[in-house]
Tab-separated table of C-alpha atoms (C1' of nucleotides) in Angstrom:
chain	number	residue	atom	x	y	z
R	120	MET	CA	85.770	-46.297	40.814
R	121	LYS	CA	87.517	-49.630	40.827
R	122	SER	CA	89.884	-50.022	37.897
R	123	GLU	CA	92.766	-47.626	38.241
R	124	LYS	CA	94.502	-49.021	35.189
R	125	SER	CA	91.743	-48.239	32.724
R	126	LYS	CA	91.927	-44.619	33.833
R	127	GLU	CA	95.678	-44.660	33.402
R	128	ILE	CA	95.361	-45.697	29.797
R	129	LEU	CA	93.258	-42.690	28.903
R	130	LYS	CA	95.828	-40.352	30.414
R	131	PHE	CA	98.401	-38.797	28.125
R	132	PRO	CA	100.590	-35.729	28.221
R	133	LYS	CA	98.916	-32.511	27.209
R	134	ALA	CA	101.377	-32.063	24.369
R	135	THR	CA	100.491	-35.501	23.071
R	136	PHE	CA	96.799	-34.664	23.194
R	137	GLU	CA	97.389	-31.625	21.001
R	138	ARG	CA	99.138	-33.761	18.427
R	139	LEU	CA	96.463	-36.449	18.582
R	140	LYS	CA	94.096	-33.852	17.162
R	141	GLN	CA	96.453	-33.344	14.244
R	142	TYR	CA	96.791	-37.072	13.666
R	143	HIS	CA	93.027	-37.310	13.700
R	144	ALA	CA	92.643	-34.651	11.023
R	145	LEU	CA	95.341	-36.233	8.900
R	146	LEU	CA	93.958	-39.756	9.216
R	147	THR	CA	90.460	-38.525	8.419
R	148	GLN	CA	91.825	-37.052	5.226
R	149	LEU	CA	93.678	-40.267	4.337
R	150	GLU	CA	90.628	-42.383	5.110
R	151	ILE	CA	88.538	-40.295	2.736
R	152	GLU	CA	91.160	-40.484	0.003
R	153	GLN	CA	91.358	-44.290	0.270
R	154	LYS	CA	94.774	-44.314	-1.369
R	155	GLN	CA	96.517	-46.469	1.243
R	156	ARG	CA	95.645	-48.759	4.106
R	157	TYR	CA	98.796	-48.302	6.162
R	158	ILE	CA	100.991	-45.370	7.050
R	159	LEU	CA	104.497	-45.173	8.516
R	160	SER	CA	105.439	-43.018	11.480
R	161	GLU	CA	107.958	-41.404	9.177
R	162	GLU	CA	105.305	-40.388	6.651
R	163	ILE	CA	103.128	-38.862	9.331
R	164	ALA	CA	106.132	-37.079	10.766
R	165	GLU	CA	107.049	-35.537	7.465
R	166	MET	CA	103.569	-34.230	6.819
R	167	LEU	CA	103.206	-32.713	10.275
R	168	LYS	CA	106.778	-31.452	10.514
R	169	ILE	CA	107.650	-33.464	13.607
R	170	THR	CA	109.911	-36.468	14.232
R	171	PRO	CA	108.962	-40.121	13.692
R	172	GLU	CA	110.030	-40.878	17.275
R	173	GLN	CA	107.521	-38.346	18.499
R	174	VAL	CA	104.780	-39.967	16.470
R	175	ARG	CA	105.569	-43.447	17.781
R	176	LYS	CA	105.823	-42.192	21.337
R	177	ASP	CA	102.422	-40.550	21.030
R	178	PHE	CA	100.891	-43.716	19.607
R	179	SER	CA	102.412	-45.729	22.429
R	180	TYR	CA	99.718	-44.208	24.645
R	181	LEU	CA	97.084	-45.783	22.444
R	182	LYS	CA	95.915	-49.371	22.195
R	183	THR	CA	96.540	-49.541	18.459
R	184	SER	CA	100.003	-50.699	17.530
R	185	GLY	CA	101.881	-50.638	14.290
R	186	LYS	CA	103.659	-53.381	12.410
R	187	PRO	CA	107.382	-53.143	11.722
R	188	LYS	CA	108.046	-52.476	8.043
R	189	VAL	CA	104.351	-51.866	7.393
R	190	GLY	CA	103.224	-49.076	9.664
R	191	TYR	CA	99.886	-48.290	11.255
R	192	ASN	CA	96.510	-49.350	9.960
R	193	ILE	CA	94.783	-46.096	9.114
R	194	SER	CA	91.234	-47.266	9.774
R	195	GLU	CA	92.133	-48.861	13.066
R	196	LEU	CA	94.018	-45.820	14.284
R	197	LEU	CA	91.284	-43.449	13.188
R	198	ALA	CA	88.649	-45.592	14.898
R	199	GLU	CA	90.531	-45.408	18.173
R	200	LEU	CA	90.986	-41.651	17.905
R	201	ASP	CA	87.310	-41.229	17.022
R	202	GLU	CA	86.470	-43.177	20.141
R	203	LEU	CA	88.930	-41.178	22.208
R	204	PHE	CA	87.536	-37.830	21.138
R	205	GLY	CA	83.984	-39.059	21.584
R	206	ILE	CA	83.144	-38.417	17.974
R	207	LYS	CA	80.353	-40.954	17.761
R	208	ALA	CA	78.513	-38.971	20.417
R	209	ASN	CA	77.208	-36.074	18.363
R	210	ASP	CA	77.274	-32.552	19.770
R	211	ASN	CA	74.699	-30.037	18.668
R	212	ILE	CA	76.137	-26.564	18.423
R	213	ILE	CA	74.722	-23.170	17.495
R	214	ILE	CA	76.252	-20.086	15.938
R	215	VAL	CA	75.591	-16.521	17.026
R	216	GLY	CA	76.301	-13.987	14.304
R	217	ALA	CA	75.277	-14.609	10.683
R	218	GLY	CA	77.919	-12.465	9.018
R	219	ASN	CA	80.523	-13.888	6.691
R	220	LEU	CA	82.335	-15.775	9.420
R	221	GLY	CA	79.204	-17.263	10.965
R	222	SER	CA	77.980	-18.228	7.506
R	223	ALA	CA	81.307	-19.829	6.646
R	224	LEU	CA	81.068	-21.945	9.790
R	225	ALA	CA	77.447	-22.858	9.130
R	226	ASN	CA	78.394	-24.108	5.683
R	227	TYR	CA	81.437	-26.017	6.817
R	228	LYS	CA	81.132	-29.673	5.858
R	229	GLY	CA	83.813	-31.104	8.123
R	230	PHE	CA	81.851	-30.989	11.370
R	231	GLN	CA	80.473	-34.455	10.839
R	232	ASN	CA	84.039	-35.803	10.923
R	233	ILE	CA	84.422	-34.600	14.474
R	234	GLY	CA	80.974	-35.407	15.765
R	235	ALA	CA	79.398	-31.981	15.653
R	236	ARG	CA	76.349	-30.536	13.980
R	237	VAL	CA	75.249	-26.939	13.602
R	238	VAL	CA	71.548	-26.904	14.480
R	239	ALA	CA	70.851	-23.169	14.289
R	240	ILE	CA	72.308	-19.756	13.524
R	241	PHE	CA	71.213	-16.505	15.137
R	242	ASP	CA	71.597	-12.813	14.457
R	243	LYS	CA	70.646	-9.604	16.211
R	244	ASP	CA	69.971	-7.837	12.921
R	245	GLN	CA	66.289	-8.020	11.881
R	246	GLU	CA	67.411	-7.714	8.265
R	247	LYS	CA	69.210	-11.023	8.474
R	248	VAL	CA	66.555	-12.905	10.431
R	249	GLY	CA	64.571	-15.140	8.112
R	250	LYS	CA	67.302	-15.319	5.461
R	251	MET	CA	68.792	-18.686	4.646
R	252	VAL	CA	72.389	-19.642	5.385
R	253	GLY	CA	73.018	-22.990	3.793
R	254	GLU	CA	70.133	-25.108	5.010
R	255	LEU	CA	69.466	-23.027	8.105
R	256	MET	CA	67.186	-20.049	8.545
R	257	VAL	CA	68.657	-17.220	10.592
R	258	LEU	CA	66.771	-16.880	13.883
R	259	PRO	CA	66.442	-13.928	16.268
R	260	LEU	CA	68.467	-13.960	19.493
R	261	LYS	CA	65.375	-14.388	21.617
R	262	ASP	CA	64.982	-17.923	20.245
R	263	ILE	CA	68.309	-19.040	21.681
R	264	PRO	CA	66.985	-20.435	24.993
R	265	ARG	CA	64.320	-22.475	23.237
R	266	VAL	CA	66.780	-24.025	20.776
R	267	VAL	CA	69.353	-24.646	23.485
R	268	ARG	CA	66.813	-26.585	25.529
R	269	ARG	CA	65.267	-28.436	22.623
R	270	PHE	CA	68.594	-29.633	21.145
R	271	HIS	CA	70.611	-29.910	24.374
R	272	VAL	CA	73.112	-27.400	23.037
R	273	ARG	CA	76.181	-27.010	25.224
R	274	THR	CA	78.520	-25.254	22.783
R	275	VAL	CA	78.086	-21.927	21.007
R	276	ALA	CA	80.289	-20.305	18.382
R	277	ILE	CA	80.437	-16.515	18.785
R	278	CYS	CA	80.907	-14.838	15.400
R	279	VAL	CA	79.688	-11.330	16.195
R	280	PRO	CA	81.568	-8.018	15.837
R	281	GLU	CA	84.339	-7.466	18.377
R	282	ASP	CA	82.492	-4.995	20.541
R	283	ALA	CA	79.418	-7.205	20.887
R	284	ALA	CA	81.309	-10.342	21.891
R	285	GLN	CA	81.288	-9.837	25.665
R	286	GLN	CA	77.631	-8.884	25.662
R	287	VAL	CA	76.676	-12.024	23.749
R	288	ALA	CA	78.846	-14.121	26.049
R	289	ASP	CA	77.012	-12.751	29.089
R	290	LEU	CA	73.715	-13.651	27.473
R	291	LEU	CA	74.849	-17.189	26.691
R	292	VAL	CA	76.167	-17.745	30.191
R	293	ALA	CA	72.779	-16.675	31.526
R	294	TYR	CA	71.170	-19.301	29.273
R	295	GLY	CA	73.331	-22.000	30.825
R	296	ILE	CA	75.735	-22.569	27.962
R	297	LYS	CA	78.737	-24.728	28.959
R	298	ALA	CA	81.300	-23.865	26.306
R	299	ILE	CA	82.026	-20.816	24.162
R	300	TRP	CA	83.916	-21.064	20.904
R	301	ASN	CA	85.156	-17.504	20.602
R	302	PHE	CA	85.965	-16.229	17.129
R	303	SER	CA	86.492	-12.653	18.239
R	304	THR	CA	89.889	-11.456	19.391
R	305	ARG	CA	88.381	-10.217	22.663
R	306	ILE	CA	89.318	-11.913	25.919
R	307	LEU	CA	85.958	-12.896	27.354
R	308	ASP	CA	85.141	-12.615	31.028
R	309	VAL	CA	83.004	-15.592	32.038
R	310	PRO	CA	82.506	-17.733	35.178
R	311	ASN	CA	85.160	-20.333	35.831
R	312	ASP	CA	82.933	-23.284	35.018
R	313	VAL	CA	82.323	-22.053	31.482
R	314	ILE	CA	84.847	-23.302	28.937
R	315	VAL	CA	86.217	-20.738	26.500
R	316	GLN	CA	88.100	-21.750	23.393
R	317	ASN	CA	89.646	-18.780	21.618
R	318	GLU	CA	90.170	-18.918	17.859
R	319	ASP	CA	92.047	-15.662	17.492
R	320	ILE	CA	93.381	-16.086	13.971
R	321	THR	CA	95.683	-13.094	14.179
R	322	ARG	CA	98.050	-15.228	16.216
R	323	GLY	CA	98.714	-17.370	13.191
R	324	LEU	CA	99.570	-14.343	11.117
R	325	LEU	CA	101.947	-13.090	13.815
R	326	SER	CA	103.715	-16.435	13.642
R	327	ILE	CA	104.069	-16.074	9.901
R	328	LYS	CA	105.470	-12.560	10.242
R	329	HIS	CA	107.971	-13.813	12.753
R	330	MET	CA	109.048	-16.775	10.646
R	331	LEU	CA	109.401	-14.588	7.564
R	332	ALA	CA	111.576	-12.186	9.534
R	333	GLU	CA	113.679	-15.118	10.763
R	334	SER	CA	114.202	-16.514	7.291
R	335	GLU	CA	115.131	-13.055	5.979
R	336	LYS	CA	117.691	-12.790	8.754
R	337	ARG	CA	119.134	-16.195	7.940
R	338	LYS	CA	119.409	-15.303	4.293
R	339	TYR	CA	121.277	-12.109	5.221
R	340	GLU	CA	123.604	-13.917	7.584
R	341	ASN	CA	124.409	-16.560	5.011
R	342	SER	CA	125.309	-13.985	2.392
R	343	GLU	CA	127.547	-12.319	4.982
R	344	VAL	CA	129.561	-15.492	5.471
J	296	MET	CA	115.493	-6.206	40.740
J	297	LYS	CA	118.354	-5.256	38.540
J	298	SER	CA	118.513	-6.163	34.906
J	299	GLU	CA	121.857	-5.205	33.476
J	300	LYS	CA	122.072	-8.201	31.216
J	301	SER	CA	122.178	-7.520	27.523
J	302	LYS	CA	118.631	-7.911	26.328
J	303	GLU	CA	119.681	-7.230	22.777
J	304	ILE	CA	119.484	-10.894	21.943
J	305	LEU	CA	115.778	-11.342	21.395
J	306	LYS	CA	115.777	-15.035	22.071
J	307	PHE	CA	113.067	-16.500	24.250
J	308	PRO	CA	111.607	-19.938	24.789
J	309	LYS	CA	109.112	-21.075	22.207
J	310	ALA	CA	106.403	-21.363	24.833
J	311	THR	CA	107.036	-17.792	25.872
J	312	PHE	CA	106.760	-16.629	22.288
J	313	GLU	CA	103.333	-18.210	22.013
J	314	ARG	CA	102.174	-16.350	25.076
J	315	LEU	CA	103.685	-13.067	23.891
J	316	LYS	CA	101.171	-13.192	21.069
J	317	GLN	CA	98.375	-13.459	23.598
J	318	TYR	CA	99.754	-10.597	25.648
J	319	HIS	CA	99.935	-8.556	22.492
J	320	ALA	CA	96.288	-9.156	21.670
J	321	LEU	CA	95.227	-8.403	25.214
J	322	LEU	CA	97.287	-5.221	25.467
J	323	THR	CA	96.010	-4.030	22.100
J	324	GLN	CA	92.500	-4.392	23.426
J	325	LEU	CA	93.345	-2.541	26.658
J	326	GLU	CA	95.114	0.220	24.757
J	327	ILE	CA	92.024	0.760	22.622
J	328	GLU	CA	89.727	0.788	25.641
J	329	GLN	CA	91.885	3.416	27.405
J	330	LYS	CA	90.448	2.459	30.782
J	331	GLN	CA	93.763	2.025	32.575
J	332	ARG	CA	97.407	2.918	32.146
J	333	TYR	CA	98.927	0.080	34.154
J	334	ILE	CA	98.182	-3.602	34.565
J	335	LEU	CA	99.328	-6.138	37.155
J	336	SER	CA	100.778	-9.512	36.290
J	337	GLU	CA	97.948	-10.978	38.316
J	338	GLU	CA	95.271	-9.278	36.202
J	339	ILE	CA	96.842	-10.514	32.985
J	340	ALA	CA	97.153	-13.983	34.461
J	341	GLU	CA	93.503	-14.129	35.404
J	342	MET	CA	92.333	-13.067	31.970
J	343	LEU	CA	94.544	-15.536	30.146
J	344	LYS	CA	94.089	-18.358	32.656
J	345	ILE	CA	97.751	-18.679	33.517
J	346	THR	CA	99.794	-17.851	36.629
J	347	PRO	CA	101.187	-14.408	37.519
J	348	GLU	CA	104.649	-15.958	37.893
J	349	GLN	CA	104.445	-17.143	34.325
J	350	VAL	CA	103.554	-13.665	33.137
J	351	ARG	CA	106.425	-12.045	35.015
J	352	LYS	CA	108.862	-14.685	33.840
J	353	ASP	CA	107.795	-14.084	30.256
J	354	PHE	CA	108.184	-10.326	30.639
J	355	SER	CA	111.625	-10.841	32.133
J	356	TYR	CA	112.780	-11.598	28.601
J	357	LEU	CA	111.706	-8.103	27.545
J	358	LYS	CA	113.319	-4.742	28.155
J	359	THR	CA	110.178	-3.293	29.697
J	360	SER	CA	109.942	-3.741	33.448
J	361	GLY	CA	107.089	-3.288	35.858
J	362	LYS	CA	106.829	-1.311	39.056
J	363	PRO	CA	106.091	-3.089	42.320
J	364	LYS	CA	102.555	-2.299	43.507
J	365	VAL	CA	101.741	-0.610	40.197
J	366	GLY	CA	102.306	-3.121	37.453
J	367	TYR	CA	103.303	-2.725	33.836
J	368	ASN	CA	102.756	0.334	31.688
J	369	ILE	CA	100.393	-0.860	28.979
J	370	SER	CA	101.591	1.507	26.258
J	371	GLU	CA	105.236	0.789	26.914
J	372	LEU	CA	104.724	-2.954	26.922
J	373	LEU	CA	102.613	-2.869	23.795
J	374	ALA	CA	105.182	-0.713	22.033
J	375	GLU	CA	107.899	-3.241	22.771
J	376	LEU	CA	105.769	-6.146	21.590
J	377	ASP	CA	104.825	-4.207	18.439
J	378	GLU	CA	108.519	-3.720	17.793
J	379	LEU	CA	109.266	-7.355	18.546
J	380	PHE	CA	106.663	-8.672	16.128
J	381	GLY	CA	107.705	-6.159	13.501
J	382	ILE	CA	104.276	-4.612	13.379
J	383	LYS	CA	105.389	-1.230	12.118
J	384	ALA	CA	106.703	-2.950	9.011
J	385	ASN	CA	103.490	-3.554	7.103
J	386	ASP	CA	102.948	-6.828	5.277
J	387	ASN	CA	100.764	-6.937	2.216
J	388	ILE	CA	98.770	-10.146	2.003
J	389	ILE	CA	96.287	-11.554	-0.484
J	390	ILE	CA	93.374	-13.939	-0.121
J	391	VAL	CA	92.537	-16.755	-2.512
J	392	GLY	CA	88.903	-17.799	-2.330
J	393	ALA	CA	86.092	-15.243	-2.063
J	394	GLY	CA	83.556	-17.433	-0.302
J	395	ASN	CA	82.228	-16.633	3.142
J	396	LEU	CA	85.519	-17.342	4.871
J	397	GLY	CA	87.623	-15.335	2.436
J	398	SER	CA	85.128	-12.484	2.630
J	399	ALA	CA	85.180	-12.586	6.425
J	400	LEU	CA	88.954	-12.272	6.375
J	401	ALA	CA	88.861	-9.481	3.790
J	402	ASN	CA	86.511	-7.501	6.007
J	403	TYR	CA	88.429	-8.106	9.215
J	404	LYS	CA	89.430	-4.796	10.780
J	405	GLY	CA	92.090	-6.070	13.154
J	406	PHE	CA	94.861	-6.604	10.616
J	407	GLN	CA	96.158	-3.083	11.075
J	408	ASN	CA	96.863	-3.908	14.726
J	409	ILE	CA	99.322	-6.569	13.658
J	410	GLY	CA	100.863	-4.790	10.701
J	411	ALA	CA	99.077	-6.519	7.858
J	412	ARG	CA	96.935	-5.327	5.007
J	413	VAL	CA	94.815	-7.301	2.556
J	414	VAL	CA	95.572	-5.866	-0.863
J	415	ALA	CA	93.548	-8.208	-3.052
J	416	ILE	CA	91.169	-11.153	-3.088
J	417	PHE	CA	90.933	-13.751	-5.847
J	418	ASP	CA	88.497	-16.401	-6.962
J	419	LYS	CA	88.408	-19.081	-9.621
J	420	ASP	CA	84.684	-18.620	-10.163
J	421	GLN	CA	83.903	-16.191	-13.017
J	422	GLU	CA	80.595	-15.403	-11.303
J	423	LYS	CA	82.432	-13.920	-8.343
J	424	VAL	CA	85.102	-12.048	-10.310
J	425	GLY	CA	84.200	-8.369	-10.488
J	426	LYS	CA	81.984	-8.449	-7.391
J	427	MET	CA	82.982	-6.301	-4.430
J	428	VAL	CA	84.058	-7.727	-1.075
J	429	GLY	CA	84.362	-4.832	1.312
J	430	GLU	CA	86.493	-2.331	-0.573
J	431	LEU	CA	88.141	-4.918	-2.807
J	432	MET	CA	87.049	-6.188	-6.184
J	433	VAL	CA	87.381	-9.938	-6.648
J	434	LEU	CA	90.070	-10.698	-9.230
J	435	PRO	CA	90.665	-13.799	-11.381
J	436	LEU	CA	93.459	-16.189	-10.405
J	437	LYS	CA	95.537	-15.253	-13.419
J	438	ASP	CA	96.115	-11.814	-11.884
J	439	ILE	CA	97.889	-13.271	-8.852
J	440	PRO	CA	101.463	-13.029	-10.216
J	441	ARG	CA	100.991	-9.403	-11.190
J	442	VAL	CA	99.624	-8.398	-7.781
J	443	VAL	CA	102.249	-10.414	-5.957
J	444	ARG	CA	105.016	-8.593	-7.812
J	445	ARG	CA	103.421	-5.168	-7.639
J	446	PHE	CA	102.727	-5.288	-3.862
J	447	HIS	CA	105.631	-7.488	-2.790
J	448	VAL	CA	103.213	-10.029	-1.383
J	449	ARG	CA	104.886	-12.802	0.580
J	450	THR	CA	101.868	-14.217	2.413
J	451	VAL	CA	98.660	-15.719	1.030
J	452	ALA	CA	95.554	-16.876	2.863
J	453	ILE	CA	94.001	-19.957	1.257
J	454	CYS	CA	90.239	-19.951	1.756
J	455	VAL	CA	89.163	-22.300	-1.014
J	456	PRO	CA	87.172	-25.548	-0.754
J	457	GLU	CA	89.069	-28.473	0.776
J	458	ASP	CA	89.709	-30.343	-2.415
J	459	ALA	CA	91.157	-27.313	-4.198
J	460	ALA	CA	93.586	-26.359	-1.430
J	461	GLN	CA	96.589	-28.382	-2.602
J	462	GLN	CA	96.149	-27.266	-6.176
J	463	VAL	CA	96.079	-23.600	-5.169
J	464	ALA	CA	99.091	-24.141	-2.933
J	465	ASP	CA	101.052	-25.569	-5.873
J	466	LEU	CA	100.133	-22.538	-7.929
J	467	LEU	CA	101.229	-20.119	-5.225
J	468	VAL	CA	104.518	-21.919	-4.706
J	469	ALA	CA	105.173	-21.592	-8.428
J	470	TYR	CA	104.552	-17.845	-8.128
J	471	GLY	CA	107.225	-17.595	-5.460
J	472	ILE	CA	105.013	-17.099	-2.430
J	473	LYS	CA	106.926	-17.424	0.865
J	474	ALA	CA	104.172	-18.196	3.367
J	475	ILE	CA	100.796	-19.892	3.193
J	476	TRP	CA	98.088	-19.223	5.734
J	477	ASN	CA	96.036	-22.362	5.323
J	478	PHE	CA	92.375	-22.198	6.334
J	479	SER	CA	91.538	-25.611	4.963
J	480	THR	CA	91.901	-28.721	7.085
J	481	ARG	CA	94.124	-30.310	4.445
J	482	ILE	CA	97.770	-30.947	5.198
J	483	LEU	CA	99.541	-29.166	2.364
J	484	ASP	CA	102.580	-30.585	0.644
J	485	VAL	CA	104.973	-27.733	-0.151
J	486	PRO	CA	108.751	-27.270	-0.425
J	487	ASN	CA	110.614	-26.940	2.852
J	488	ASP	CA	111.409	-23.272	2.402
J	489	VAL	CA	107.736	-22.329	2.200
J	490	ILE	CA	106.141	-21.537	5.554
J	491	VAL	CA	102.730	-23.080	6.217
J	492	GLN	CA	100.541	-21.897	9.061
J	493	ASN	CA	97.500	-24.104	9.523
J	494	GLU	CA	94.328	-22.627	10.959
J	495	ASP	CA	92.355	-25.830	11.232
J	496	ILE	CA	89.515	-24.643	13.435
J	497	THR	CA	88.171	-28.115	14.080
J	498	ARG	CA	90.981	-28.608	16.565
J	499	GLY	CA	89.435	-26.011	18.811
J	500	LEU	CA	86.114	-27.811	18.735
J	501	LEU	CA	87.793	-31.113	19.576
J	502	SER	CA	89.310	-29.440	22.615
J	503	ILE	CA	85.888	-28.249	23.673
J	504	LYS	CA	84.418	-31.722	23.260
J	505	HIS	CA	87.202	-33.147	25.370
J	506	MET	CA	86.851	-30.559	28.104
J	507	LEU	CA	83.097	-31.020	28.204
J	508	ALA	CA	83.578	-34.762	28.560
J	509	GLU	CA	86.100	-34.174	31.347
J	510	SER	CA	83.793	-31.884	33.271
J	511	GLU	CA	80.947	-34.374	32.894
J	512	LYS	CA	83.194	-37.062	34.312
J	513	ARG	CA	84.217	-34.881	37.243
J	514	LYS	CA	80.600	-34.135	38.014
J	515	TYR	CA	79.844	-37.865	37.983
J	516	GLU	CA	82.803	-38.728	40.193
J	517	ASN	CA	81.912	-36.034	42.686
J	518	SER	CA	78.376	-37.318	43.015
J	519	GLU	CA	79.856	-40.790	43.597
J	520	VAL	CA	81.848	-39.576	46.611
G	110	DA	C1'	114.391	-72.142	6.722
G	111	DG	C1'	117.512	-68.806	8.167
G	112	DA	C1'	119.540	-64.236	7.520
G	113	DA	C1'	118.998	-59.514	6.441
G	114	DT	C1'	116.285	-55.616	6.753
G	115	DA	C1'	113.376	-51.876	8.166
G	116	DA	C1'	110.285	-50.066	11.214
G	117	DC	C1'	108.086	-50.308	15.706
G	118	DG	C1'	108.053	-49.733	21.116
G	119	DT	C1'	109.932	-47.782	24.945
G	120	DG	C1'	113.213	-47.063	28.965
G	121	DA	C1'	116.921	-43.838	29.699
G	122	DT	C1'	118.613	-39.403	28.982
G	123	DA	C1'	118.563	-34.561	27.589
G	124	DT	C1'	116.084	-30.499	26.925
G	125	DT	C1'	112.605	-27.218	27.791
G	126	DA	C1'	109.057	-25.133	30.598
G	127	DT	C1'	106.768	-24.067	34.921
G	128	DT	C1'	106.570	-23.209	39.676
G	129	DC	C1'	108.617	-21.875	43.928
G	130	DA	C1'	110.743	-18.872	47.106
G	131	DC	C1'	112.373	-14.788	48.419
G	132	DA	C1'	115.221	-10.462	47.878
G	133	DA	C1'	114.495	-5.892	45.967
G	134	DC	C1'	111.869	-2.057	45.783
G	135	DA	C1'	107.939	1.488	44.895
G	136	DT	C1'	104.121	3.227	47.201
G	137	DA	C1'	100.964	4.293	51.055
G	138	DC	C1'	100.414	5.044	55.695
G	139	DT	C1'	101.514	6.785	60.488
N	129	DA	C1'	111.145	10.000	57.994
N	130	DG	C1'	110.422	5.488	58.981
N	131	DT	C1'	107.553	1.395	58.629
N	132	DA	C1'	104.229	-1.644	56.540
N	133	DT	C1'	102.533	-3.528	52.430
N	134	DG	C1'	102.155	-5.618	48.017
N	135	DT	C1'	104.194	-6.549	43.683
N	136	DT	C1'	108.053	-7.221	40.769
N	137	DG	C1'	112.316	-10.009	39.027
N	138	DT	C1'	114.736	-14.040	38.896
N	139	DG	C1'	117.844	-18.026	40.343
N	140	DA	C1'	116.876	-22.627	41.938
N	141	DA	C1'	113.990	-26.591	42.148
N	142	DT	C1'	110.700	-29.258	40.036
N	143	DA	C1'	107.921	-31.000	36.332
N	144	DA	C1'	106.847	-31.883	31.623
N	145	DT	C1'	108.312	-32.951	27.094
N	146	DA	C1'	111.301	-34.488	23.403
N	147	DT	C1'	115.106	-37.131	21.773
N	148	DC	C1'	118.125	-40.916	21.793
N	149	DA	C1'	119.466	-45.666	21.631
N	150	DC	C1'	118.568	-49.990	21.072
N	151	DG	C1'	115.971	-54.408	21.777
N	152	DT	C1'	112.045	-56.565	19.347
N	153	DT	C1'	109.473	-58.135	15.500
N	154	DA	C1'	107.130	-58.656	10.816
N	155	DT	C1'	108.487	-58.991	6.227
N	156	DT	C1'	111.501	-59.983	2.298
N	157	DC	C1'	115.257	-62.223	0.205
N	158	DT	C1'	118.442	-66.041	-0.831
DNA sequence: AGAATAACGTGATATTATTCACAACATACT
DNA sequence: AGTATGTTGTGAATAATATCACGTTATTCT
């Protein structure tokens, strides 16, 4: 490749990338609300519990720039982030497991905001096959390869019971799936070229427990002094 | 390999804390499986896609130590992490929103592993009130204060539609709730002393999209060379 | 128009996190 | 028992990230 600079521009710190996802979610929300056209680094910072300097530093990796005393144009910023995350290029995904969690995902309306679409949901249980989940009919597992090929599915959300997660993952790997969105708490064993994104929600609750304990401690210490 | 330093001060880097949660989940799984008594830093590293040095460094903040050529005692390590996260001290939590997501949470069996228990689930919709979700009967929102007081609830999971999230948060704050586990993608505006843990799952999918794009690019570049 | 103001942009500096390198040591082997 | 081996534990070096400090600039005010 020729242009080294253009590559450089799309290269930001990992920590910045994580925050860009948060900015994207926030800006999407603001864009929908249509209450304001511009936003200050300080406003963003307050909402996301970070510093304004951090926000500006992050944005300095982008092409979009803000105006002193006015802030950043929400639409412009969101457009650049959309572009950056490849949101215009839609990704077809499927869900395995039509229990409550799988159904919740299937009904989730926000996927369009991040360039994703759920094209099918599968379940092992014959009782569930044929039932409707939102606008999708639950399909049997054997149909996975056909749907994957037909819709060029690269990403699968695993929403099955804990002890079935690895088994389903093995199946999906065999079908050539590129990325697994793992909603079980199990650590999946897959080949190195398969991406695994874990959504173990219990981690969030552990954080809460820890923060609650911390704030209790502070309260105690303060009353001591 | 001596460690005489006072480990009483349970202060570790933030990054380490994040990983301790992962170790905890992994060790819980291994403890349940009962397949092995010891685990090497290298095995942990491979499963969590980090380096063995990182694992050992993290564990160096703990009292538990490993044995050369043998590894770490799983039960001992898990016991220390349980203690650290205050898992023996049970936390009663409630869920607001009895849709698919709220129901999925209510039925989740892993809460006991992290010292949490769902004591009630609420919904605004009169149609849902009275219905059973797992072993819990859906209650009307007006019962929240009573349950919060009766069960000393400090933490609430918000599983309501996007545009109701802020409203519910305001309500909960008024009832004296200390921590909000936010499953909507909305950024909630709450007083500074209220903890908010966001579980915006779309971030995970954005990461997948990005990684897929990266691996596509690598493939392309390799075929160029 | 010129001055005052408030917010942006970013190089320099400080802080935090990861990796390296190797001594210490438990186990297995001869 | 002594030696070889492989893994731990951790201070030191390096790398990544966040914060600071301040020059720059668009807007508002007089």
